[in-house]
Coordinates of C-alpha atoms and ligand atoms in Angstrom, one line a residue:
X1 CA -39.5 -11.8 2.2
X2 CA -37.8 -14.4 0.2
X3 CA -39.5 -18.2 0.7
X4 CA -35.7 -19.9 1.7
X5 CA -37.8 -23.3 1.6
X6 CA -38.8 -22.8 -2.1
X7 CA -35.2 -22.2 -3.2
X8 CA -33.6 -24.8 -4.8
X9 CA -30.6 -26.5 -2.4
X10 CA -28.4 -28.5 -3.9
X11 CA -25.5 -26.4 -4.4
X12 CA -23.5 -27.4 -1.5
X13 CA -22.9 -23.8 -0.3
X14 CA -20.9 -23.2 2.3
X15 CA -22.3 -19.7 2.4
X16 CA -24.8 -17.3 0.2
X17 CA -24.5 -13.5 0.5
X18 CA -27.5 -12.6 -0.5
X19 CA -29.4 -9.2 -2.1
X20 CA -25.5 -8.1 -2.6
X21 CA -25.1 -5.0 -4.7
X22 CA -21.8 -6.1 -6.4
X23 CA -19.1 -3.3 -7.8
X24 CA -16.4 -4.3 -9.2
X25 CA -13.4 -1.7 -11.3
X26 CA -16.0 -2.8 -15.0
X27 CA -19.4 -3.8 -13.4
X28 CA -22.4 -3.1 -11.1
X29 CA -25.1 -5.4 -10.9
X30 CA -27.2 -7.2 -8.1
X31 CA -27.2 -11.0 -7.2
X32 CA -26.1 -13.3 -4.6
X33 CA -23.2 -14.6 -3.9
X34 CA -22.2 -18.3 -3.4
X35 CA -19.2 -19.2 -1.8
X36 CA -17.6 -23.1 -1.6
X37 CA -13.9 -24.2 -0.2
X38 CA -13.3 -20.5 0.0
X39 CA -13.9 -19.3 -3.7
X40 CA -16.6 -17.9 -5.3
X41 CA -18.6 -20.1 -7.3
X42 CA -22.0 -18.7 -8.4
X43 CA -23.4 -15.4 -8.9
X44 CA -26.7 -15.4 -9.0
X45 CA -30.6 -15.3 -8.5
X46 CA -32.4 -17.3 -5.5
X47 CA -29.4 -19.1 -5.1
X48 CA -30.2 -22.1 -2.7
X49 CA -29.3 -22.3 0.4
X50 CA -26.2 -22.5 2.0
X51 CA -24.7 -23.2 6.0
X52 CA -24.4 -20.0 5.9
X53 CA -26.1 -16.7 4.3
X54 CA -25.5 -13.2 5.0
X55 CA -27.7 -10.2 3.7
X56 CA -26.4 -7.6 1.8
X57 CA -29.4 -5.4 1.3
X58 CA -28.0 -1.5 2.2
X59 CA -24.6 -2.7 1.3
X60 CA -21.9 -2.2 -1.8
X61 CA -20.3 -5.4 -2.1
X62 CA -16.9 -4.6 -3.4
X63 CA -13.4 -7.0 -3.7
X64 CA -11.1 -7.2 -0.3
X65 CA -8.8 -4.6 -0.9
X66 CA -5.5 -4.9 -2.1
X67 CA -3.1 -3.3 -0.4
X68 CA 0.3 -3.3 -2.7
X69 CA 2.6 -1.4 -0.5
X70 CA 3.1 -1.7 3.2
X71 CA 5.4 -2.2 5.5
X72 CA 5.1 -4.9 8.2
X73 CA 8.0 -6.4 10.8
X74 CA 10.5 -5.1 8.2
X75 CA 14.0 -5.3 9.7
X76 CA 16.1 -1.8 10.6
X77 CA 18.8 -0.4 11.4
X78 CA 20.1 1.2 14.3
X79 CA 17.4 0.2 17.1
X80 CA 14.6 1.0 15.1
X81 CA 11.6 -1.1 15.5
X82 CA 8.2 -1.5 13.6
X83 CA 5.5 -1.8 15.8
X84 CA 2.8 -4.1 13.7
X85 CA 4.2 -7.4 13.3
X86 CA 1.7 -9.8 10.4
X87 CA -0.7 -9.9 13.3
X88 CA -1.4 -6.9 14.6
X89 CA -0.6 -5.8 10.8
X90 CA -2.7 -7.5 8.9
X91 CA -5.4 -7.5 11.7
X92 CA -5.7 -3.7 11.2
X93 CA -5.7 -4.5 7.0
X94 CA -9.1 -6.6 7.6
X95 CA -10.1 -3.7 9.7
X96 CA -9.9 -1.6 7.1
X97 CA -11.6 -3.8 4.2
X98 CA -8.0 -4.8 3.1
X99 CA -7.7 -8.9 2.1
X100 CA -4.4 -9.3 0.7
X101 CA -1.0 -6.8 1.6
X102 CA 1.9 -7.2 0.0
X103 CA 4.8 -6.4 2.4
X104 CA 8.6 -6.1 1.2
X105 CA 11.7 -8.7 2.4
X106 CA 14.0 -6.4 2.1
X107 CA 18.0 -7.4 1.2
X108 CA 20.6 -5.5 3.3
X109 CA 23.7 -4.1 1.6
X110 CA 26.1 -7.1 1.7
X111 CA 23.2 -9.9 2.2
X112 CA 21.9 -12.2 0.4
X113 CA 18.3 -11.5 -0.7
X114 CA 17.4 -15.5 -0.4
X115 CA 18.1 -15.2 2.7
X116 CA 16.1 -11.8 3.4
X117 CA 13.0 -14.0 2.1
X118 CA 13.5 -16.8 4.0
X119 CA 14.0 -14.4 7.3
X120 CA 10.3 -12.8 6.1
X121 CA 8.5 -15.8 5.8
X122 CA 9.5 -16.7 9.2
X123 CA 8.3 -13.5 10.5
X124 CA 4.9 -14.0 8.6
X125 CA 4.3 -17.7 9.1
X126 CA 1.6 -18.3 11.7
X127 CA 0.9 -14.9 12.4
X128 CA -1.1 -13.6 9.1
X129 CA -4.8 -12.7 9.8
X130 CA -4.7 -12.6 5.5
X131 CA -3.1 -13.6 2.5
X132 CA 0.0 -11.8 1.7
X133 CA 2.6 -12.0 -1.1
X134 CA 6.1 -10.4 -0.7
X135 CA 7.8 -7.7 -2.8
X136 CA 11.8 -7.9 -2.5
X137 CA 13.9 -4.7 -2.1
X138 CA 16.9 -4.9 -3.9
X139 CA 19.8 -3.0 -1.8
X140 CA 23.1 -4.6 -3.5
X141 CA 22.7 -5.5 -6.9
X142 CA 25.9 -8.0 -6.8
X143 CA 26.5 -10.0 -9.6
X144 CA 25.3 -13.2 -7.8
X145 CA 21.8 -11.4 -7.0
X146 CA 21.4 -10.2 -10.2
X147 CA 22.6 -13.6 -12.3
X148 CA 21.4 -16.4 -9.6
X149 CA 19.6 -15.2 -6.8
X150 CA 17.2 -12.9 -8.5
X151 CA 15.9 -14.6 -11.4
X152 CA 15.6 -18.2 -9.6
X153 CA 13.2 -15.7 -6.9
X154 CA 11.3 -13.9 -9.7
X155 CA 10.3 -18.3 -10.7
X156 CA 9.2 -18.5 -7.3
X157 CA 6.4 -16.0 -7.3
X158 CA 8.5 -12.5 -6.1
X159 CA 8.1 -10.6 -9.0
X160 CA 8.2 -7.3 -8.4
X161 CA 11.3 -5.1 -6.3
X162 CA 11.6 -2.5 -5.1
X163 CA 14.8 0.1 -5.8
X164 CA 15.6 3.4 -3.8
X165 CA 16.9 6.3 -4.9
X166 CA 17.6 7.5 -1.5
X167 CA 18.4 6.6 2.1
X168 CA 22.4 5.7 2.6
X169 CA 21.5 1.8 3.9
X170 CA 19.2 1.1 0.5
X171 CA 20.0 3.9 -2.5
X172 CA 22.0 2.4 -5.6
X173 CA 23.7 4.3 -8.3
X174 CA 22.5 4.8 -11.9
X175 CA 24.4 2.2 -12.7
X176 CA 22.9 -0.6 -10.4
X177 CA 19.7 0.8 -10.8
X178 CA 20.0 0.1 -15.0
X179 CA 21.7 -3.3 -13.8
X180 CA 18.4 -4.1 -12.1
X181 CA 16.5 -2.6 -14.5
X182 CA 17.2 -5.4 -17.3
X183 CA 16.9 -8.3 -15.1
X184 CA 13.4 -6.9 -14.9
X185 CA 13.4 -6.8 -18.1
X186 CA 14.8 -10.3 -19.1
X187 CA 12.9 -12.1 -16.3
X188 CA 9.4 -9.8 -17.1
X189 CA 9.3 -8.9 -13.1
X190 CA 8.7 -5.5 -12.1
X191 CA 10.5 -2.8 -10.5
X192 CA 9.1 0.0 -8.2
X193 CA 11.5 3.0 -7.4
X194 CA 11.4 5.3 -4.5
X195 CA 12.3 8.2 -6.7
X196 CA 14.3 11.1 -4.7
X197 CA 17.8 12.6 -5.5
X198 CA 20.2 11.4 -2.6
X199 CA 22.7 14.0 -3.0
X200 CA 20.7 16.7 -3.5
X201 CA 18.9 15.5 -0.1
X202 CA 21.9 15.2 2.1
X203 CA 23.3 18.6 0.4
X204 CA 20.1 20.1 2.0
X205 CA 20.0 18.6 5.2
X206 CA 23.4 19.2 6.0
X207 CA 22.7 22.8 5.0
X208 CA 19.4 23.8 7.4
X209 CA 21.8 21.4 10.6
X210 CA 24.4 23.5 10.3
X211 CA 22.0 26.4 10.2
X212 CA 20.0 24.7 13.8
X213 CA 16.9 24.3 11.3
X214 CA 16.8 21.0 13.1
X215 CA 13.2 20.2 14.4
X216 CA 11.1 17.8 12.2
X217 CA 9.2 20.4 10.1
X218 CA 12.3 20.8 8.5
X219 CA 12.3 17.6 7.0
X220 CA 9.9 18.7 4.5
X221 CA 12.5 21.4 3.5
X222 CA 15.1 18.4 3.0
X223 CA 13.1 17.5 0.2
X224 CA 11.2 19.7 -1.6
X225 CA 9.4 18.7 -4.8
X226 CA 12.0 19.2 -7.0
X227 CA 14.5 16.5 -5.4
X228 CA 11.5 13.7 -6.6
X229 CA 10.7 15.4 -9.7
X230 CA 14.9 15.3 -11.0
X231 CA 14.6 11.1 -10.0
X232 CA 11.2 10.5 -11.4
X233 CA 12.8 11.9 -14.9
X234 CA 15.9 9.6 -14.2
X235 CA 14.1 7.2 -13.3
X236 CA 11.8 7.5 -16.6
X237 CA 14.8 7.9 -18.1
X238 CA 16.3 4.1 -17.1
X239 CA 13.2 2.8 -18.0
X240 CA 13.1 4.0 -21.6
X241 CA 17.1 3.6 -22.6
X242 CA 16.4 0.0 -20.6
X243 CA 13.0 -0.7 -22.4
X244 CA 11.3 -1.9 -19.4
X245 CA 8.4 -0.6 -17.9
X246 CA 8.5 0.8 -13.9
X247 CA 6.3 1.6 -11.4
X248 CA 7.2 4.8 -9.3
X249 CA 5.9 4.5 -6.0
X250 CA 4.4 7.1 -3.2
X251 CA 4.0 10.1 -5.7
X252 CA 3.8 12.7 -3.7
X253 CA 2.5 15.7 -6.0
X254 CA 2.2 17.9 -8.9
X255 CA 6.1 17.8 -10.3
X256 CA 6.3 14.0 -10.5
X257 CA 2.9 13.8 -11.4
X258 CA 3.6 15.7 -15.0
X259 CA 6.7 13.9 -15.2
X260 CA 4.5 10.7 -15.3
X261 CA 2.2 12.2 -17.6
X262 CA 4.8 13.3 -20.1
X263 CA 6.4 9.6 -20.4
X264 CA 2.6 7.9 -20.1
X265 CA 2.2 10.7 -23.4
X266 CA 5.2 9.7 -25.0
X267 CA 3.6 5.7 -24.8
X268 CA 6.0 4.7 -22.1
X269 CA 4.8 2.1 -19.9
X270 CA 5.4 4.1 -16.7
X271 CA 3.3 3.2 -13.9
X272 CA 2.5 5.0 -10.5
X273 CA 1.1 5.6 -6.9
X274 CA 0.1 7.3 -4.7
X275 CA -1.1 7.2 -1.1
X276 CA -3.7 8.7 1.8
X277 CA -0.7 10.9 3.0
X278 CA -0.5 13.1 -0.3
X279 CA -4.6 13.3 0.2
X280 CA -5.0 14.5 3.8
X281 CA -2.0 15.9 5.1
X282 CA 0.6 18.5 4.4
X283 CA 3.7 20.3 5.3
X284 CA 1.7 22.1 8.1
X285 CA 1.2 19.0 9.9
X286 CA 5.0 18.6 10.2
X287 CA 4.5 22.1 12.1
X288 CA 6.5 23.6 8.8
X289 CA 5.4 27.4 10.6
X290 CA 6.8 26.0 13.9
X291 CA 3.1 25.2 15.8
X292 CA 4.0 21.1 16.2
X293 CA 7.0 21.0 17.6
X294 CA 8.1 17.9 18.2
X295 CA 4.7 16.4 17.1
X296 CA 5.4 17.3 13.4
X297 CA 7.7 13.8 13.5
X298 CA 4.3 12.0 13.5
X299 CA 4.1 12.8 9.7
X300 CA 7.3 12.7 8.6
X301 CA 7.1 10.4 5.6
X302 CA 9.2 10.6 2.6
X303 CA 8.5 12.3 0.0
X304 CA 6.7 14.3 2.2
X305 CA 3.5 15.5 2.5
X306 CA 3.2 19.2 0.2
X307 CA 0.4 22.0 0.2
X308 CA -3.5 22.1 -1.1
X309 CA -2.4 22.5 -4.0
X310 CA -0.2 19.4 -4.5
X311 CA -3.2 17.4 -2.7
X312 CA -5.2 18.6 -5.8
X313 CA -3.1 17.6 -8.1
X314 CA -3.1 14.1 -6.8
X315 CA -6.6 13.7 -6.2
X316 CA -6.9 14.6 -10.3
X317 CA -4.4 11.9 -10.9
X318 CA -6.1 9.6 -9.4
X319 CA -9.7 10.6 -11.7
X320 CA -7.4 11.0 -14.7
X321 CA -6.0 7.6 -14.8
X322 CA -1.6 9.0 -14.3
X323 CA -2.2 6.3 -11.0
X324 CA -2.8 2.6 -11.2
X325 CA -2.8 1.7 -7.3
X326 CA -3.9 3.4 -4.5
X327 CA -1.8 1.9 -1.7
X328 CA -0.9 2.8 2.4
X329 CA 2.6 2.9 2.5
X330 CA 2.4 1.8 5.9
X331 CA 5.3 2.6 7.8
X332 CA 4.2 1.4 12.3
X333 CA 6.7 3.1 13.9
X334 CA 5.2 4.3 17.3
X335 CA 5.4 8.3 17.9
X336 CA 6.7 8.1 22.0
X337 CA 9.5 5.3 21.5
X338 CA 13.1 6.1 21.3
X339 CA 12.8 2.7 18.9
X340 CA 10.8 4.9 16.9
X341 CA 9.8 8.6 16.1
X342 CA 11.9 9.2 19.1
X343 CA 14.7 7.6 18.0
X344 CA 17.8 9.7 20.0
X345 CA 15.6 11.8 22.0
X346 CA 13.6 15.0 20.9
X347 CA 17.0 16.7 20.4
X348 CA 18.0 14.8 17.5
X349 CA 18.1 17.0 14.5
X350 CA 14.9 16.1 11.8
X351 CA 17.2 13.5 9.9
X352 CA 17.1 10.6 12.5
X353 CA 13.2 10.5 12.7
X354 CA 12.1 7.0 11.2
X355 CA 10.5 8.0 7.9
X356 CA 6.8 6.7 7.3
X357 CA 3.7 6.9 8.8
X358 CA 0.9 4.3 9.6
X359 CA -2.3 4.1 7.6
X360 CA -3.3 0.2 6.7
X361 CA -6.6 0.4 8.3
X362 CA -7.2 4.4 6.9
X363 CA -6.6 3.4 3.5
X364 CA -9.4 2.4 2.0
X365 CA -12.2 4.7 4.0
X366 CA -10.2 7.8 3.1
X367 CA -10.6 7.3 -0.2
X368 CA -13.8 6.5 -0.4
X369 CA -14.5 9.6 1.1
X370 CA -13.2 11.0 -2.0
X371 CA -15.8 9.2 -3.8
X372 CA -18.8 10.2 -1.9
X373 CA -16.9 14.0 -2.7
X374 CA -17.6 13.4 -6.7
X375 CA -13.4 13.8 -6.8
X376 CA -13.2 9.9 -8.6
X377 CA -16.1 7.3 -9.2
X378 CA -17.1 3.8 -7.4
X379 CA -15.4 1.9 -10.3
X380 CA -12.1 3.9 -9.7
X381 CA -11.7 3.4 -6.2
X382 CA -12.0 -0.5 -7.0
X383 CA -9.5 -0.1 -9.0
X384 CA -7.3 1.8 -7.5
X385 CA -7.5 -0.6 -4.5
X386 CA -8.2 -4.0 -5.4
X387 CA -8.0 -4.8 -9.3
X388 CA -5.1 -2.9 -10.8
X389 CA -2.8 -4.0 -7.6
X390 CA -4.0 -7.6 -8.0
X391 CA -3.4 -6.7 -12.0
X392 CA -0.2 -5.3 -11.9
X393 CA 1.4 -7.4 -9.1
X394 CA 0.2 -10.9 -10.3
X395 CA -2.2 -11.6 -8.0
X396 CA -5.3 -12.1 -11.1
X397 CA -7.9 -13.4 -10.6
X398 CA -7.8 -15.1 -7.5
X399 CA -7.1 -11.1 -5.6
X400 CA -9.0 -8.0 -6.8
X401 CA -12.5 -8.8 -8.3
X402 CA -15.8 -10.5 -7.7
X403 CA -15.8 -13.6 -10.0
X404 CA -16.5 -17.2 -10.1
X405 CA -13.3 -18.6 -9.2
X406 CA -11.7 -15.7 -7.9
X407 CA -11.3 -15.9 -4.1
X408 CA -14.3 -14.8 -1.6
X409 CA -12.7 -11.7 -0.6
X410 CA -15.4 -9.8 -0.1
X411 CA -16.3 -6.5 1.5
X412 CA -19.6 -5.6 2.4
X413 CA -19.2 -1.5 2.9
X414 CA -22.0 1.0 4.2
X415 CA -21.5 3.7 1.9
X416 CA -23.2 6.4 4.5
X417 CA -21.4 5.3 7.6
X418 CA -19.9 8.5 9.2
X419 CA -16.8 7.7 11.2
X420 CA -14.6 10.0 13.0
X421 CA -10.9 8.3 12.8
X422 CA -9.9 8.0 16.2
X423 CA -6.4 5.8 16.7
X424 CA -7.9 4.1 20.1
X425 CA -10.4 2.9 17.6
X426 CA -7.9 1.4 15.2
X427 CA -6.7 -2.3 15.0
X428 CA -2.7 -1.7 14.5
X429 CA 0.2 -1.7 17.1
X430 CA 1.1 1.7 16.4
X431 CA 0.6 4.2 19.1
X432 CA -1.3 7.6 16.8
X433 CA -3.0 8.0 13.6
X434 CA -2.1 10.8 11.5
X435 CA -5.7 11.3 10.3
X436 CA -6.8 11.3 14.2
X437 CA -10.3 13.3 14.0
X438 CA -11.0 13.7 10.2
X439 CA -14.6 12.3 9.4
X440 CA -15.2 10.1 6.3
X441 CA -18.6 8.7 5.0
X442 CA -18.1 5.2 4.5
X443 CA -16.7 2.1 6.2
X444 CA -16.1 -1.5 5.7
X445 CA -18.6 -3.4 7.7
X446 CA -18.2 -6.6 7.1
X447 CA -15.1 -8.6 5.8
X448 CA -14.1 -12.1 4.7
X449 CA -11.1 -13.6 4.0
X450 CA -11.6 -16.7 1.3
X451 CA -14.7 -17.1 2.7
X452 CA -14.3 -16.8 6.4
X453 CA -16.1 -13.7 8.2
X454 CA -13.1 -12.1 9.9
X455 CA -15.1 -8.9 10.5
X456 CA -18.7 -8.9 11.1
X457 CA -20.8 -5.6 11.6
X458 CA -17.6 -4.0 12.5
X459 CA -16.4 -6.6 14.9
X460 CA -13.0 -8.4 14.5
X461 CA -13.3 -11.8 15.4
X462 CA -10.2 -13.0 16.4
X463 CA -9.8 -15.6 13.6
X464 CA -6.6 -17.8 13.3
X465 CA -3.0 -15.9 13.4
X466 CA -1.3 -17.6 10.9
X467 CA -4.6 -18.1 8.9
X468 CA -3.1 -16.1 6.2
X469 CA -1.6 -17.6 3.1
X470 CA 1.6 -16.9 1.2
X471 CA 1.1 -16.1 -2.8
X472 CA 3.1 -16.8 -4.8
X473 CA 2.8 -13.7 -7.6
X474 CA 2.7 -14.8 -11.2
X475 CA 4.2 -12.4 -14.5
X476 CA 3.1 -8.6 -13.8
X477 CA 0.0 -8.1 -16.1
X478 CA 0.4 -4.1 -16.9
Ligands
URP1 O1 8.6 7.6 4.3 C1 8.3 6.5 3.9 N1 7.6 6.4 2.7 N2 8.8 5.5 4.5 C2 8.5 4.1 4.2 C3 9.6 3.6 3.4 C4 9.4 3.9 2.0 O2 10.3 4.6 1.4 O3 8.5 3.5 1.4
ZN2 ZN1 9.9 4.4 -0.6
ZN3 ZN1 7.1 2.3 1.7

């Protein structure tokens, strides 16, 4: 037992997490933690005391996660409707060990993109449980967002878009895409493409409706893995004839994944994720040999989920170093809503079913599961999670590490905690899990948010909505 009286106690502490076993994506070491105005500002031995002190002992002690790719109160089209607004959204995030998301204002073709981020901070402002930064999706690359409204944003802390390949309401051609491309370039912002071929997807569906191949396991057959791996190549492509680097987002399995390799081999700065989806699930969960009927819509994500084999693949990936970030993709659109996987009724052929599924709170504890599995080490999963997302999306070092004068985002995680993931259990809006009953060893415990305990033992405590701040992202350190 530690003699508290014989510590020294002059620090002005605000709080001392003590006996912590601290892993960050480099280090593992143990000390204790002290924590002033929200940062970190000692690591240490005996530190002295503090208003507050937590013990650690039985603990990892590991950054807030990052997560770099959800989606949260995103406006849509056509009556559909998220169901996590920033509260319930980034209540579920804390849940799940995650301290900072990073969400996407998204432009609509013939808006103006200023105004999409204006629109998005109104929908985050007061209702954040955590800090959050914004990602813009770029859906009409007009000369006046590319030459005024774009580079004056990228100044103001969004710098990094996101580009699709796909989906009729957001896809650009080659052309806009290489438009975009070298303002990325010019401006040093980063952009992230949803890499699927859009013709070759609409040639298909329109093939298996006219057939009555209609129900939602035959969304997977929409999009097979050759439709991503033809975009990931163009995508590549761009980059290189552009000389910018990319990040291609929400790899799904092994054909994009060698694309990636090759261009990472040929010393291309091609970036990459991946997501719990193209871990746990596959096309069998979309009922592809007709057991889920309707049900399968409740993982119909895109690019879809694959087969054991592809989950391999990605789970190598992510040992191997072809990924830098490990994010959700969180997509809350409730399974029995006709504003979401419903949308039109159970009748409604495969291509009207909301695409994403939900997984803020999953994230993290699914992963580490692959840890615990010997499939990547403690140091990757940091990584994957909190540093390189920080890294990458300009968020270093105040997100993603345990440093004096980084932010106290802190996660104390029991590494032999058994959970069974149960939705009722869950902190989001959204009304199923896709990972409902699968068991994981390890769970975030305890949480804090620039130093405030949010989560304690497992308990949300109703902080402040609106408690969450805005950052702004500085240059993309890749
Ligand atoms: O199916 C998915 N991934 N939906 C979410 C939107 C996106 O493309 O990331
Ligand atoms: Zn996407
Ligand atoms: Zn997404």
């Amino acid at each position: 037992m530690k003699d508290k009286q014989a510590m020294p106690s002059d620090n002005n502490l605000d709080l001392v997490i003590r006996n912590a076993e601290v892993v960050t994506a480099s280090d593992r070491f143990i000390c204790d933690i002290g924590v002033r105005d929200g940062k970190i500002v000692a690591l240490g031995q005996s530190l002295g005391n503090a208003k507050e002190e937590i013990d650690a002992s039985g603990m990892l002690v590991l950054p807030g996660g990052v997560d770099a790719h959800c989606h949260l109160d995103q406006p849509m089209p056509d009556g559909i409707r998220m169901a996590d607004d920033f509260f319930t959204g980034t209540r579920a995030a804390v849940c799940g060990g995650t301290t900072t998301v990073i969400p996407f204002a998204a432009q609509e073709k013939g808006g103006s993109l200023k105004e999409a981020v204006m629109d998005y901070h109104r929908r985050a402002d007061g209702r954040a449980v955590i800090d959050y930064a914004f990602h813009l999706i770029v859906a009409d690359p007009t000369p006046a967002v590319l030459n005024e409204e774009l580079p004056v944003l990228i100044q103001e802390g969004f710098t990094s878009f996101k580009v699709y390949m796909t989906y009729d309401d957001l896809k650009l051609s080659d052309r806009e895409m290489l438009e975009v491309l070298d303002v990325a370039r010019r401006h040093k912002a980063l952009v992230m493409v949803h890499a699927e071929n859009a013709d070759c997807i609409s040639w298909l569906t329109e093939k298996l409706i006219n057939e009555g191949n209609i129900e939602p396991r035959f969304h997977g057959l929409s999009r097979p893995s050759v439709v991503e791996r033809e975009a990931t190549h163009r995508a590549i492509s761009f980059a290189e004839l552009v000389d910018v680097p990319i990040l291609i987002v929400h790899v799904s399995g092994k054909e994009a994944i060698e694309q990636i390799r090759w261009a990472q081999g040929r010393g291309l700065k091609i970036l990459a994720e991946t997501c719990p989806q193209y871990l746990y699930l596959t096309a069998e969960d979309m009922g592809l040999h007709g057991d889920h009927g309707y049900e399968g819509a409740k993982c119909v994500c895109s690019p879809p989920p694959r087969d054991p084999e592809n989950q391999k693949a990605v789970w190598h990936a992510l040992a191997n170093g072809v990924f830098s970030v490990f994010s959700s993709d969180h997509a809350p659109f409730n399974y029995d809503d006709p504003k979401g996987k419903k949308l039109g009724g159970e009748a409604q052929p495969f291509n009207h079913i909301p695409n994403g599924v939900p997984g803020i709170e999953t994230r993290l504890p699914l992963l580490f599961d692959g840890v615990r599995r010997g499939k990547l080490s403690l140091h990757q999963f940091v990584e994957l999670t909190a540093y390189k997302p920080a890294k990458i999306y300009g968020l270093y070092p105040r997100k993603g590490t345990i440093a004096v004068g980084a932010d106290a985002d802190i996660v104390l995680w029991d590494p032999n905690r058994k959970v069974r993931i149960a939705n009722s259990s869950l902190h989001h809006a959204v009304d199923y899990t896709p990972y409902e009953g699968i068991e994981v060893t390890g769970w975030p415990m305890t949480t804090l948010s620039r130093g405030e305990v949010i989560v304690r033992n497992g308990e949300y405590l109703e902080p402040t909505a609106g408690r969450g701040r805005f950052l702004k992202a500085g240059q993309p350190e890749l």
